[in-house]
Amino acid sequence: MAKRGPTYTCQACGAVYHRWQGKCDACGTWSSLSEEAQAAPVPGGRVSSNSRARGRVFALETLRGETQDAPRIVAGIGELDRVTGGGFVPGSVLLIGGDPGIGKSTLLMQACAALANGGHRVVYVSGEESTGQVRLRAERMGLADAPVDLAAETNVEDIVATLNQGQRPALVVIDSIQTMWSGEVESAPGTVTQVRGSAQALIRYAKTSGACLILVGHVTKDGQIAGPRVVEHMVDAVLSFEGEGAHAFRVLRGQKNRFGATDEIGVFEMTGKGLSEVTNPSALFLAGRDQAAPGAAVFAGVEGTRPVLVEIQALVSPTSLGTPRRAVVGWENSRLAMVLAVLETHGGLRLGQHDVYLNVAGGLRVNEPAADLAVAASLISSLTGAILPAEGVYFGEIALSGAIRPVSVTAARLREAAKLGFEAALLPAGGADFGEGSGLGLRRFGHVAELVADIAARAPRRDVK
Ligand code: TYD
Ligand code: MG
């Protein structure tokens, strides 16, 4: 039997301790433990010592049993449907995380309105804004006439009781899970125990009723979904809504999806009338490109199944500091360090006395190692002052040995580049031969030294070494 008395719950990961301590052993966060009453039994759960002792006998099934492939509920917002894997699955639960103000409520209101207009019953429960505020926003987006059922409530028992009345909704949005509280959990609203208890009650409702449930979760400074880390493994899909404050466009990215691929992205642009879909992101990311400046290379990337071209910008300038600065926006710091080390060791560049700044234009976050070649090209270009060919795209992975390795989905990258009017591709030597027939001039590199030589040959002056 568990000991009764106060317990201390880590507000970052949900680990429970019987004694207070400064640092959570489970996730390493400092000062994250707060006192909470003993975790109550799962609200609405049927676990009693009696029923557990006797247990109910259930029939086991085979894998080859009956499956019901419920039709997905398609929102009709292409960029959203792509990320969910082709529409919402009835009875599934989605968690959407993102910084405050990024546009989660806006996106979900648009999805609700689209489904409601399509004849589905949709319920939007706001725990943060009053119904008046939600209406005002809907009006601004021209969605006020959509037959969405709206409520401003925070108690999950009341919400579930209300949802169980009348026709089963196709979609229920809870904005946000951090504002929900359950009367059967003894902790204060906003604590991990409350968030977990509320989420459990709502998820049970979704699973039993067959309604699709979307939970909104806020994100902390370091990019974790605050509190509801504990919710992440209870849900079927986790999507994150990202964007740079200064840019109008937003990226919806799948992080976990039991019903589809996780690497798909949906691109939106925030306008005065809500979010509009961006069906050709490459054109958006390349807009306003300065083709006559050194340090810029176009990377032919792939996000999920979709090729996306982005400009990688580098600035390499002599430093006055003892330890030169390395700053990256939109790419991994450690990956940049690796490319710099390879360029120094195998490309003969001297970067130890230079600050290095790297930026993925437009605010996109690139996760692919295939960006190595474009990053290396932009760095060499900035250092040497050589302008890279404006009509060329770069992709390829760089190994620690300096070898340039082939990457996947070459054909799609080349097709996208050709579609956008590029004339050449600078890519790894070897690998499957998809390039011919793309209409692009192909220039292949097997080693970073070849890349350095190629770019240095275009330099106005020679100061590579
Ligand atoms: P919101 O959806 O409330 O963000 P979240 O729910 O993620 O906190 O979006 C708020 C921001 O979006 C706000 O800064 C204003 C902007 N916005 C527009 O630019 N146009 C619009 O039509 C709407 C509704 C919001
Ligand atoms: Mg909101």
Short mmCIF file of C-alpha atoms and ligand atoms in Angstrom, two decimals:
data_model
loop_
_atom_site.label_atom_id
_atom_site.label_comp_id
_atom_site.label_asym_id
_atom_site.label_seq_id
_atom_site.Cartn_x
_atom_site.Cartn_y
_atom_site.Cartn_z
CA MET A 1 0.00 0.00 0.00
CA ALA A 2 1.43 3.38 -0.93
CA LYS A 3 2.26 5.73 1.93
CA ARG A 4 -0.30 8.53 2.41
CA GLY A 5 0.86 12.07 3.05
CA PRO A 6 2.14 14.90 0.93
CA THR A 7 4.04 14.04 -2.21
CA TYR A 8 6.19 16.21 -4.43
CA THR A 9 5.61 16.11 -8.17
CA CYS A 10 8.07 17.35 -10.79
CA GLN A 11 6.15 19.91 -12.84
CA ALA A 12 8.31 19.19 -15.85
CA CYS A 13 8.09 15.41 -16.15
CA GLY A 14 5.57 14.24 -13.57
CA ALA A 15 7.95 12.14 -11.43
CA VAL A 16 6.67 11.75 -7.87
CA TYR A 17 8.84 11.93 -4.69
CA HIS A 18 7.96 11.52 -1.03
CA ARG A 19 10.52 14.08 0.07
CA TRP A 20 11.32 17.50 -1.41
CA GLN A 21 14.61 17.84 -3.28
CA GLY A 22 16.16 20.60 -5.35
CA LYS A 23 16.61 18.64 -8.54
CA CYS A 24 14.39 16.06 -10.21
CA ASP A 25 16.38 12.82 -10.60
CA ALA A 26 14.19 11.71 -13.48
CA CYS A 27 14.55 14.65 -15.87
CA GLY A 28 17.32 16.73 -14.28
CA THR A 29 15.25 19.92 -13.93
CA TRP A 30 16.05 22.16 -10.95
CA SER A 31 13.39 23.60 -8.61
CA SER A 32 10.59 21.86 -10.45
CA LEU A 33 9.17 19.89 -7.51
CA SER A 34 6.03 21.19 -5.89
CA GLU A 35 3.95 19.74 -3.11
CA GLU A 36 0.74 18.07 -4.16
CA ALA A 37 -1.77 15.94 -2.33
CA GLN A 38 -1.37 12.21 -2.90
CA ALA A 39 -2.29 11.40 -6.48
CA ALA A 40 -5.97 10.56 -6.45
CA PRO A 41 -7.23 7.41 -8.10
CA VAL A 42 -7.84 7.86 -11.80
CA PRO A 43 -11.01 9.94 -11.99
CA GLY A 44 -13.95 7.80 -13.02
CA GLY A 45 -11.76 4.69 -12.93
CA ARG A 46 -13.22 1.45 -11.66
CA VAL A 47 -10.19 0.16 -9.79
CA SER A 48 -11.18 -1.01 -6.33
CA SER A 49 -9.31 -3.58 -4.29
CA ASN A 50 -12.25 -5.90 -4.61
CA SER A 51 -12.62 -5.89 -8.39
CA ARG A 52 -8.84 -6.12 -8.80
CA ALA A 53 -8.66 -9.22 -6.61
CA ARG A 54 -11.26 -11.10 -8.61
CA GLY A 55 -10.74 -9.61 -12.06
CA ARG A 56 -12.92 -9.95 -15.10
CA VAL A 57 -12.14 -12.63 -17.65
CA PHE A 58 -11.96 -11.36 -21.19
CA ALA A 59 -11.62 -13.15 -24.50
CA LEU A 60 -8.30 -12.92 -26.34
CA GLU A 61 -8.32 -12.23 -30.08
CA THR A 62 -6.05 -12.86 -33.06
CA LEU A 63 -4.31 -10.28 -35.22
CA ARG A 64 -6.46 -11.36 -38.10
CA GLY A 65 -9.64 -10.17 -36.46
CA GLU A 66 -12.15 -7.73 -37.73
CA THR A 67 -10.89 -4.20 -38.22
CA GLN A 68 -13.13 -1.31 -38.72
CA ASP A 69 -11.45 1.26 -40.86
CA ALA A 70 -13.45 4.27 -39.80
CA PRO A 71 -13.45 6.97 -42.43
CA ARG A 72 -11.21 9.88 -41.59
CA ILE A 73 -12.73 13.27 -41.06
CA VAL A 74 -11.15 15.54 -43.64
CA ALA A 75 -10.97 19.19 -42.63
CA GLY A 76 -10.53 20.38 -46.19
CA ILE A 77 -7.50 22.45 -45.11
CA GLY A 78 -4.90 20.66 -47.23
CA GLU A 79 -1.84 21.60 -45.19
CA LEU A 80 -3.52 20.40 -41.96
CA ASP A 81 -4.85 17.16 -43.48
CA ARG A 82 -1.39 16.38 -44.82
CA VAL A 83 0.16 16.53 -41.33
CA THR A 84 -2.59 14.47 -39.66
CA GLY A 85 -2.00 11.80 -42.31
CA GLY A 86 -5.14 12.41 -44.35
CA GLY A 87 -7.70 13.72 -41.88
CA PHE A 88 -8.72 13.20 -38.24
CA VAL A 89 -9.28 9.62 -37.09
CA PRO A 90 -12.50 9.14 -35.08
CA GLY A 91 -11.75 8.27 -31.46
CA SER A 92 -8.17 9.52 -31.68
CA VAL A 93 -6.53 12.19 -29.56
CA LEU A 94 -4.16 14.86 -30.89
CA LEU A 95 -1.97 17.20 -28.88
CA ILE A 96 -0.98 20.46 -30.57
CA GLY A 97 1.90 22.31 -28.94
CA GLY A 98 3.32 25.71 -29.73
CA ASP A 99 4.49 29.04 -28.30
CA PRO A 100 1.79 31.38 -27.03
CA GLY A 101 0.52 33.62 -29.81
CA ILE A 102 1.79 31.42 -32.62
CA GLY A 103 -1.75 30.79 -33.89
CA LYS A 104 -2.96 27.49 -32.38
CA SER A 105 -6.39 28.83 -31.49
CA THR A 106 -6.67 30.48 -34.89
CA LEU A 107 -5.79 27.28 -36.78
CA LEU A 108 -8.15 25.15 -34.71
CA MET A 109 -11.02 27.60 -35.07
CA GLN A 110 -10.54 27.47 -38.84
CA ALA A 111 -10.52 23.65 -38.75
CA CYS A 112 -13.66 23.64 -36.56
CA ALA A 113 -15.45 26.05 -38.87
CA ALA A 114 -14.49 24.03 -41.95
CA LEU A 115 -15.81 20.79 -40.41
CA ALA A 116 -18.96 22.44 -39.05
CA ASN A 117 -19.69 23.91 -42.46
CA GLY A 118 -19.24 20.40 -43.86
CA GLY A 119 -22.10 19.13 -41.71
CA HIS A 120 -20.14 17.66 -38.76
CA ARG A 121 -20.93 18.49 -35.15
CA VAL A 122 -17.96 20.31 -33.69
CA VAL A 123 -17.46 21.52 -30.11
CA TYR A 124 -14.83 24.15 -29.24
CA VAL A 125 -14.14 24.51 -25.52
CA SER A 126 -12.00 27.48 -24.59
CA GLY A 127 -10.45 27.54 -21.15
CA GLU A 128 -8.44 30.67 -21.79
CA GLU A 129 -10.71 33.06 -23.61
CA SER A 130 -14.31 34.04 -22.99
CA THR A 131 -16.93 33.11 -25.57
CA GLY A 132 -17.03 36.81 -26.49
CA GLN A 133 -13.33 36.84 -27.34
CA VAL A 134 -13.61 33.66 -29.38
CA ARG A 135 -16.60 35.07 -31.26
CA LEU A 136 -14.76 38.29 -31.98
CA ARG A 137 -11.87 36.37 -33.49
CA ALA A 138 -14.21 34.19 -35.56
CA GLU A 139 -15.90 37.31 -36.84
CA ARG A 140 -12.59 38.83 -37.85
CA MET A 141 -11.79 35.69 -39.82
CA GLY A 142 -15.21 35.70 -41.47
CA LEU A 143 -16.22 32.44 -39.78
CA ALA A 144 -18.95 33.73 -37.47
CA ASP A 145 -21.69 31.89 -39.39
CA ALA A 146 -20.13 28.43 -39.03
CA PRO A 147 -22.34 26.25 -36.76
CA VAL A 148 -19.61 25.51 -34.18
CA ASP A 149 -20.79 24.71 -30.62
CA LEU A 150 -18.84 27.02 -28.34
CA ALA A 151 -18.20 27.00 -24.57
CA ALA A 152 -15.84 28.67 -22.12
CA GLU A 153 -15.43 25.99 -19.45
CA THR A 154 -12.57 24.46 -17.49
CA ASN A 155 -14.09 21.63 -15.43
CA VAL A 156 -13.68 18.30 -17.21
CA GLU A 157 -16.59 16.54 -15.48
CA ASP A 158 -18.94 19.31 -16.65
CA ILE A 159 -17.43 19.20 -20.13
CA VAL A 160 -17.75 15.41 -20.47
CA ALA A 161 -21.33 15.49 -19.12
CA THR A 162 -22.22 18.18 -21.68
CA LEU A 163 -20.52 16.33 -24.53
CA ASN A 164 -22.44 13.15 -23.67
CA GLN A 165 -25.69 14.97 -24.28
CA GLY A 166 -27.18 15.14 -27.74
CA GLN A 167 -25.54 14.08 -30.98
CA ARG A 168 -21.96 12.74 -30.70
CA PRO A 169 -19.55 15.40 -31.92
CA ALA A 170 -17.11 14.51 -34.70
CA LEU A 171 -14.46 16.81 -33.24
CA VAL A 172 -13.88 18.32 -29.80
CA VAL A 173 -11.21 20.98 -29.26
CA ILE A 174 -9.93 21.71 -25.74
CA ASP A 175 -7.98 24.98 -25.69
CA SER A 176 -5.86 24.46 -23.59
CA ILE A 177 -5.23 21.33 -21.49
CA GLN A 178 -3.28 23.38 -18.91
CA THR A 179 -6.44 25.29 -17.97
CA MET A 180 -8.52 22.16 -17.33
CA TRP A 181 -9.19 20.76 -13.87
CA SER A 182 -10.97 17.72 -12.54
CA GLY A 183 -12.90 17.75 -9.25
CA GLU A 184 -11.62 14.23 -8.58
CA VAL A 185 -7.98 15.33 -8.45
CA GLU A 186 -6.91 17.14 -5.32
CA SER A 187 -4.15 19.34 -6.74
CA ALA A 188 -4.41 22.92 -7.90
CA PRO A 189 -5.25 23.61 -11.57
CA GLY A 190 -2.19 23.84 -13.78
CA THR A 191 -0.19 21.24 -11.87
CA VAL A 192 1.03 18.10 -13.59
CA THR A 193 -1.34 15.92 -11.56
CA GLN A 194 -4.33 18.00 -12.67
CA VAL A 195 -3.22 18.10 -16.29
CA ARG A 196 -2.75 14.34 -16.29
CA GLY A 197 -6.05 13.66 -14.53
CA SER A 198 -7.99 16.00 -16.82
CA ALA A 199 -6.35 14.57 -19.92
CA GLN A 200 -7.14 11.01 -18.81
CA ALA A 201 -10.82 11.84 -18.31
CA LEU A 202 -11.05 13.59 -21.69
CA ILE A 203 -9.13 10.85 -23.51
CA ARG A 204 -11.42 8.21 -22.00
CA TYR A 205 -14.37 10.19 -23.33
CA ALA A 206 -12.84 10.27 -26.84
CA LYS A 207 -12.07 6.54 -26.84
CA THR A 208 -15.53 5.52 -25.63
CA SER A 209 -17.55 7.96 -27.72
CA GLY A 210 -15.51 7.84 -30.93
CA ALA A 211 -15.18 11.61 -31.15
CA CYS A 212 -11.83 13.00 -32.28
CA LEU A 213 -10.25 15.10 -29.54
CA ILE A 214 -7.68 17.86 -29.98
CA LEU A 215 -5.82 19.12 -26.92
CA VAL A 216 -3.87 22.37 -27.10
CA GLY A 217 -0.68 22.48 -25.02
CA HIS A 218 1.62 25.40 -24.33
CA VAL A 219 5.32 25.20 -24.81
CA THR A 220 8.00 26.33 -22.37
CA LYS A 221 11.06 28.39 -23.24
CA ASP A 222 13.13 25.31 -24.07
CA GLY A 223 10.52 24.01 -26.48
CA GLN A 224 8.94 21.31 -24.31
CA ILE A 225 5.20 21.08 -24.03
CA ALA A 226 4.89 22.44 -20.50
CA GLY A 227 3.46 20.14 -17.87
CA PRO A 228 1.82 17.88 -20.43
CA ARG A 229 5.09 16.08 -21.24
CA VAL A 230 3.15 13.51 -19.28
CA VAL A 231 0.30 13.79 -21.80
CA GLU A 232 2.52 13.18 -24.83
CA HIS A 233 2.56 9.41 -24.47
CA MET A 234 -1.16 9.20 -23.70
CA VAL A 235 -2.21 10.70 -27.04
CA ASP A 236 -2.17 9.25 -30.55
CA ALA A 237 -0.46 12.16 -32.24
CA VAL A 238 1.66 15.13 -31.20
CA LEU A 239 1.88 18.06 -33.59
CA SER A 240 3.86 21.22 -33.04
CA PHE A 241 3.08 24.59 -34.50
CA GLU A 242 6.26 26.57 -35.07
CA GLY A 243 7.32 29.88 -36.49
CA GLU A 244 9.62 32.83 -35.94
CA GLY A 245 7.94 35.85 -34.40
CA ALA A 246 9.27 38.14 -37.11
CA HIS A 247 7.97 36.02 -40.00
CA ALA A 248 4.35 35.66 -41.00
CA PHE A 249 4.53 32.01 -41.89
CA ARG A 250 4.01 29.05 -39.59
CA VAL A 251 4.95 25.40 -39.90
CA LEU A 252 2.80 22.58 -38.50
CA ARG A 253 5.02 19.57 -37.91
CA GLY A 254 4.16 16.02 -36.85
CA GLN A 255 6.28 14.71 -33.93
CA LYS A 256 4.39 11.52 -33.21
CA ASN A 257 1.55 9.99 -35.18
CA ARG A 258 0.00 6.58 -34.71
CA PHE A 259 -2.01 7.05 -37.90
CA GLY A 260 0.45 8.56 -40.36
CA ALA A 261 3.98 9.67 -41.11
CA THR A 262 5.67 11.98 -38.62
CA ASP A 263 7.89 13.99 -40.88
CA GLU A 264 5.22 15.81 -42.88
CA ILE A 265 4.94 19.57 -42.55
CA GLY A 266 2.09 21.95 -43.31
CA VAL A 267 2.97 25.54 -44.14
CA PHE A 268 0.67 28.46 -43.36
CA GLU A 269 0.91 32.21 -43.54
CA MET A 270 -0.64 34.41 -40.85
CA THR A 271 -2.75 37.09 -42.50
CA GLY A 272 -5.24 39.65 -41.22
CA LYS A 273 -7.97 37.06 -41.79
CA GLY A 274 -6.43 34.07 -40.07
CA LEU A 275 -4.05 31.48 -41.48
CA SER A 276 -3.88 30.86 -45.19
CA GLU A 277 -2.32 27.77 -46.74
CA VAL A 278 1.00 27.99 -48.53
CA THR A 279 0.91 25.31 -51.19
CA ASN A 280 4.28 26.18 -52.71
CA PRO A 281 6.60 26.81 -49.75
CA SER A 282 9.78 26.85 -51.86
CA ALA A 283 8.67 29.99 -53.69
CA LEU A 284 7.95 31.63 -50.32
CA PHE A 285 11.28 30.65 -48.73
CA LEU A 286 13.24 31.85 -51.76
CA ALA A 287 11.41 35.17 -52.11
CA GLY A 288 13.66 38.22 -51.81
CA ARG A 289 16.84 36.24 -52.40
CA ASP A 290 19.97 38.29 -52.99
CA GLN A 291 21.66 36.34 -55.74
CA ALA A 292 24.70 38.57 -56.09
CA ALA A 293 25.99 38.23 -52.52
CA PRO A 294 28.54 35.68 -51.36
CA GLY A 295 27.55 33.33 -48.53
CA ALA A 296 24.17 32.20 -49.86
CA ALA A 297 23.43 28.71 -51.15
CA VAL A 298 20.08 27.18 -52.08
CA PHE A 299 19.47 23.87 -50.37
CA ALA A 300 17.12 21.36 -52.02
CA GLY A 301 15.60 19.77 -48.94
CA VAL A 302 12.80 17.32 -48.29
CA GLU A 303 10.21 17.65 -45.52
CA GLY A 304 8.26 14.43 -45.28
CA THR A 305 7.28 13.60 -48.82
CA ARG A 306 7.52 17.15 -50.06
CA PRO A 307 10.63 18.80 -51.47
CA VAL A 308 11.28 22.30 -50.09
CA LEU A 309 13.95 24.67 -51.35
CA VAL A 310 15.44 27.10 -48.83
CA GLU A 311 18.29 29.57 -48.86
CA ILE A 312 21.14 28.95 -46.42
CA GLN A 313 23.05 32.11 -45.51
CA ALA A 314 26.47 32.19 -43.92
CA LEU A 315 28.62 35.03 -42.72
CA VAL A 316 32.26 34.32 -41.92
CA SER A 317 34.10 37.34 -40.59
CA PRO A 318 37.42 37.87 -38.77
CA THR A 319 36.94 37.86 -35.01
CA SER A 320 38.28 40.14 -32.34
CA LEU A 321 37.42 37.64 -29.63
CA GLY A 322 39.68 34.97 -28.17
CA THR A 323 37.01 32.34 -28.77
CA PRO A 324 35.26 33.00 -32.05
CA ARG A 325 31.47 33.12 -32.09
CA ARG A 326 29.35 30.47 -33.75
CA ALA A 327 25.66 31.35 -34.01
CA VAL A 328 23.02 29.32 -35.84
CA VAL A 329 19.36 29.97 -36.59
CA GLY A 330 17.31 27.14 -38.08
CA TRP A 331 19.93 24.39 -37.99
CA GLU A 332 21.75 22.31 -35.40
CA ASN A 333 24.68 23.89 -33.61
CA SER A 334 26.55 20.63 -33.31
CA ARG A 335 26.10 19.89 -37.00
CA LEU A 336 27.64 23.27 -37.87
CA ALA A 337 30.60 22.54 -35.59
CA MET A 338 31.09 19.26 -37.42
CA VAL A 339 30.99 20.83 -40.90
CA LEU A 340 33.47 23.52 -39.76
CA ALA A 341 35.83 20.89 -38.39
CA VAL A 342 35.66 18.87 -41.62
CA LEU A 343 36.31 22.00 -43.72
CA GLU A 344 39.35 22.82 -41.60
CA THR A 345 40.78 19.31 -41.55
CA HIS A 346 39.96 18.07 -45.03
CA GLY A 347 39.24 21.26 -46.98
CA GLY A 348 42.26 23.27 -45.85
CA LEU A 349 40.22 26.27 -44.68
CA ARG A 350 41.36 28.32 -41.68
CA LEU A 351 38.28 29.26 -39.67
CA GLY A 352 39.75 29.43 -36.16
CA GLN A 353 40.08 33.22 -36.30
CA HIS A 354 36.64 33.83 -37.74
CA ASP A 355 33.18 34.31 -36.30
CA VAL A 356 30.64 32.15 -38.10
CA TYR A 357 26.94 32.97 -38.41
CA LEU A 358 24.52 30.65 -40.16
CA ASN A 359 20.88 31.34 -40.95
CA VAL A 360 18.17 29.39 -42.70
CA ALA A 361 16.26 32.16 -44.48
CA GLY A 362 12.57 32.58 -43.84
CA GLY A 363 12.63 31.00 -40.39
CA LEU A 364 12.32 27.34 -41.40
CA ARG A 365 14.03 24.73 -39.20
CA VAL A 366 16.05 22.26 -41.22
CA ASN A 367 16.73 18.86 -39.64
CA GLU A 368 18.24 16.96 -42.56
CA PRO A 369 21.94 16.02 -42.73
CA ALA A 370 21.52 16.53 -46.49
CA ALA A 371 21.90 20.25 -45.81
CA ASP A 372 25.62 19.72 -45.03
CA LEU A 373 26.74 20.42 -48.60
CA ALA A 374 24.72 23.63 -48.91
CA VAL A 375 26.01 24.79 -45.51
CA ALA A 376 29.60 24.02 -46.49
CA ALA A 377 29.15 25.83 -49.82
CA SER A 378 27.74 28.93 -48.14
CA LEU A 379 30.58 28.96 -45.59
CA ILE A 380 33.29 28.62 -48.25
CA SER A 381 31.55 31.25 -50.36
CA SER A 382 31.44 33.75 -47.50
CA LEU A 383 35.06 33.12 -46.53
CA THR A 384 36.41 33.43 -50.07
CA GLY A 385 34.02 36.10 -51.33
CA ALA A 386 33.09 33.85 -54.26
CA ILE A 387 29.48 34.15 -55.35
CA LEU A 388 27.82 30.77 -55.80
CA PRO A 389 25.97 30.03 -59.05
CA ALA A 390 22.50 31.57 -58.59
CA GLU A 391 20.87 28.97 -60.80
CA GLY A 392 22.20 25.99 -58.77
CA VAL A 393 20.89 23.99 -55.81
CA TYR A 394 23.01 22.02 -53.34
CA PHE A 395 22.36 18.86 -51.34
CA GLY A 396 24.49 16.08 -49.88
CA GLU A 397 25.71 14.74 -46.55
CA ILE A 398 29.28 15.30 -45.42
CA ALA A 399 31.06 12.51 -43.57
CA LEU A 400 33.75 13.13 -40.95
CA SER A 401 36.28 11.82 -43.45
CA GLY A 402 35.43 14.68 -45.80
CA ALA A 403 33.59 12.39 -48.20
CA ILE A 404 30.34 13.70 -49.64
CA ARG A 405 27.69 11.03 -49.39
CA PRO A 406 24.52 10.49 -51.43
CA VAL A 407 21.18 11.24 -49.78
CA SER A 408 17.69 9.88 -50.27
CA VAL A 409 14.87 11.23 -52.45
CA THR A 410 17.24 12.69 -55.03
CA ALA A 411 14.69 12.61 -57.85
CA ALA A 412 12.12 14.69 -55.97
CA ARG A 413 14.74 17.29 -55.03
CA LEU A 414 15.82 17.66 -58.64
CA ARG A 415 12.23 17.85 -59.90
CA GLU A 416 11.39 20.65 -57.45
CA ALA A 417 14.52 22.58 -58.43
CA ALA A 418 13.70 22.24 -62.14
CA LYS A 419 10.10 23.32 -61.48
CA LEU A 420 11.31 26.52 -59.82
CA GLY A 421 13.56 27.42 -62.73
CA PHE A 422 16.93 26.24 -61.42
CA GLU A 423 19.34 24.99 -64.05
CA ALA A 424 21.98 23.09 -62.13
CA ALA A 425 22.33 20.76 -59.15
CA LEU A 426 25.53 20.37 -57.16
CA LEU A 427 25.28 16.97 -55.55
CA PRO A 428 27.25 13.97 -54.22
CA ALA A 429 29.12 11.67 -56.54
CA GLY A 430 27.86 8.11 -56.54
CA GLY A 431 24.50 6.91 -55.37
CA ALA A 432 21.57 5.99 -57.52
CA ASP A 433 21.38 7.81 -60.80
CA PHE A 434 18.13 9.75 -60.73
CA GLY A 435 19.62 12.92 -62.10
CA GLU A 436 19.54 12.28 -65.78
CA GLY A 437 16.35 13.40 -67.43
CA SER A 438 15.65 16.07 -64.81
CA GLY A 439 16.79 18.72 -67.30
CA LEU A 440 19.33 20.08 -64.79
CA GLY A 441 23.03 20.32 -65.32
CA LEU A 442 24.60 18.03 -62.71
CA ARG A 443 27.89 18.68 -60.99
CA ARG A 444 29.01 15.92 -58.65
CA PHE A 445 31.44 16.13 -55.73
CA GLY A 446 33.06 13.19 -53.94
CA HIS A 447 35.06 15.11 -51.33
CA VAL A 448 34.92 18.52 -49.63
CA ALA A 449 38.32 19.39 -51.11
CA GLU A 450 36.72 19.31 -54.58
CA LEU A 451 33.97 21.63 -53.37
CA VAL A 452 36.51 24.07 -51.90
CA ALA A 453 38.50 24.06 -55.14
CA ASP A 454 35.38 24.59 -57.23
CA ILE A 455 34.20 27.58 -55.21
CA ALA A 456 37.66 29.11 -54.67
CA ALA A 457 38.11 29.14 -58.47
CA ARG A 458 35.26 31.67 -58.62
CA ALA A 459 36.73 33.90 -55.90
CA PRO A 460 37.70 37.47 -56.82
CA ARG A 461 40.85 37.20 -54.70
CA ARG A 462 42.59 34.21 -53.19
CA ASP A 463 42.60 34.29 -49.42
CA VAL A 464 41.46 30.79 -48.67
CA LYS A 465 44.55 29.83 -46.73
P1 TYD B 1 -3.67 32.73 -31.42
O1 TYD B 1 -4.36 31.77 -32.33
O2 TYD B 1 -4.47 33.35 -30.36
O3 TYD B 1 -2.38 32.05 -30.79
P2 TYD B 1 -2.27 30.88 -29.70
O4 TYD B 1 -3.62 30.27 -29.54
O5 TYD B 1 -1.26 29.96 -30.28
O6 TYD B 1 -1.77 31.52 -28.47
O7 TYD B 1 -3.01 33.81 -32.39
C1 TYD B 1 -2.68 35.01 -31.89
C2 TYD B 1 -1.87 35.81 -32.84
O8 TYD B 1 -2.26 35.71 -34.18
C3 TYD B 1 -2.03 37.23 -32.45
O9 TYD B 1 -0.75 37.74 -32.17
C4 TYD B 1 -2.67 37.92 -33.60
C5 TYD B 1 -2.45 37.00 -34.74
N1 TYD B 1 -3.60 36.96 -35.66
C6 TYD B 1 -3.49 37.55 -36.91
O10 TYD B 1 -2.46 38.10 -37.28
N2 TYD B 1 -4.56 37.48 -37.78
C7 TYD B 1 -5.72 36.88 -37.43
O11 TYD B 1 -6.66 36.85 -38.24
C8 TYD B 1 -5.81 36.30 -36.13
C9 TYD B 1 -7.06 35.63 -35.69
C10 TYD B 1 -4.73 36.35 -35.29
MG MG B 2 -4.83 30.31 -27.85
#
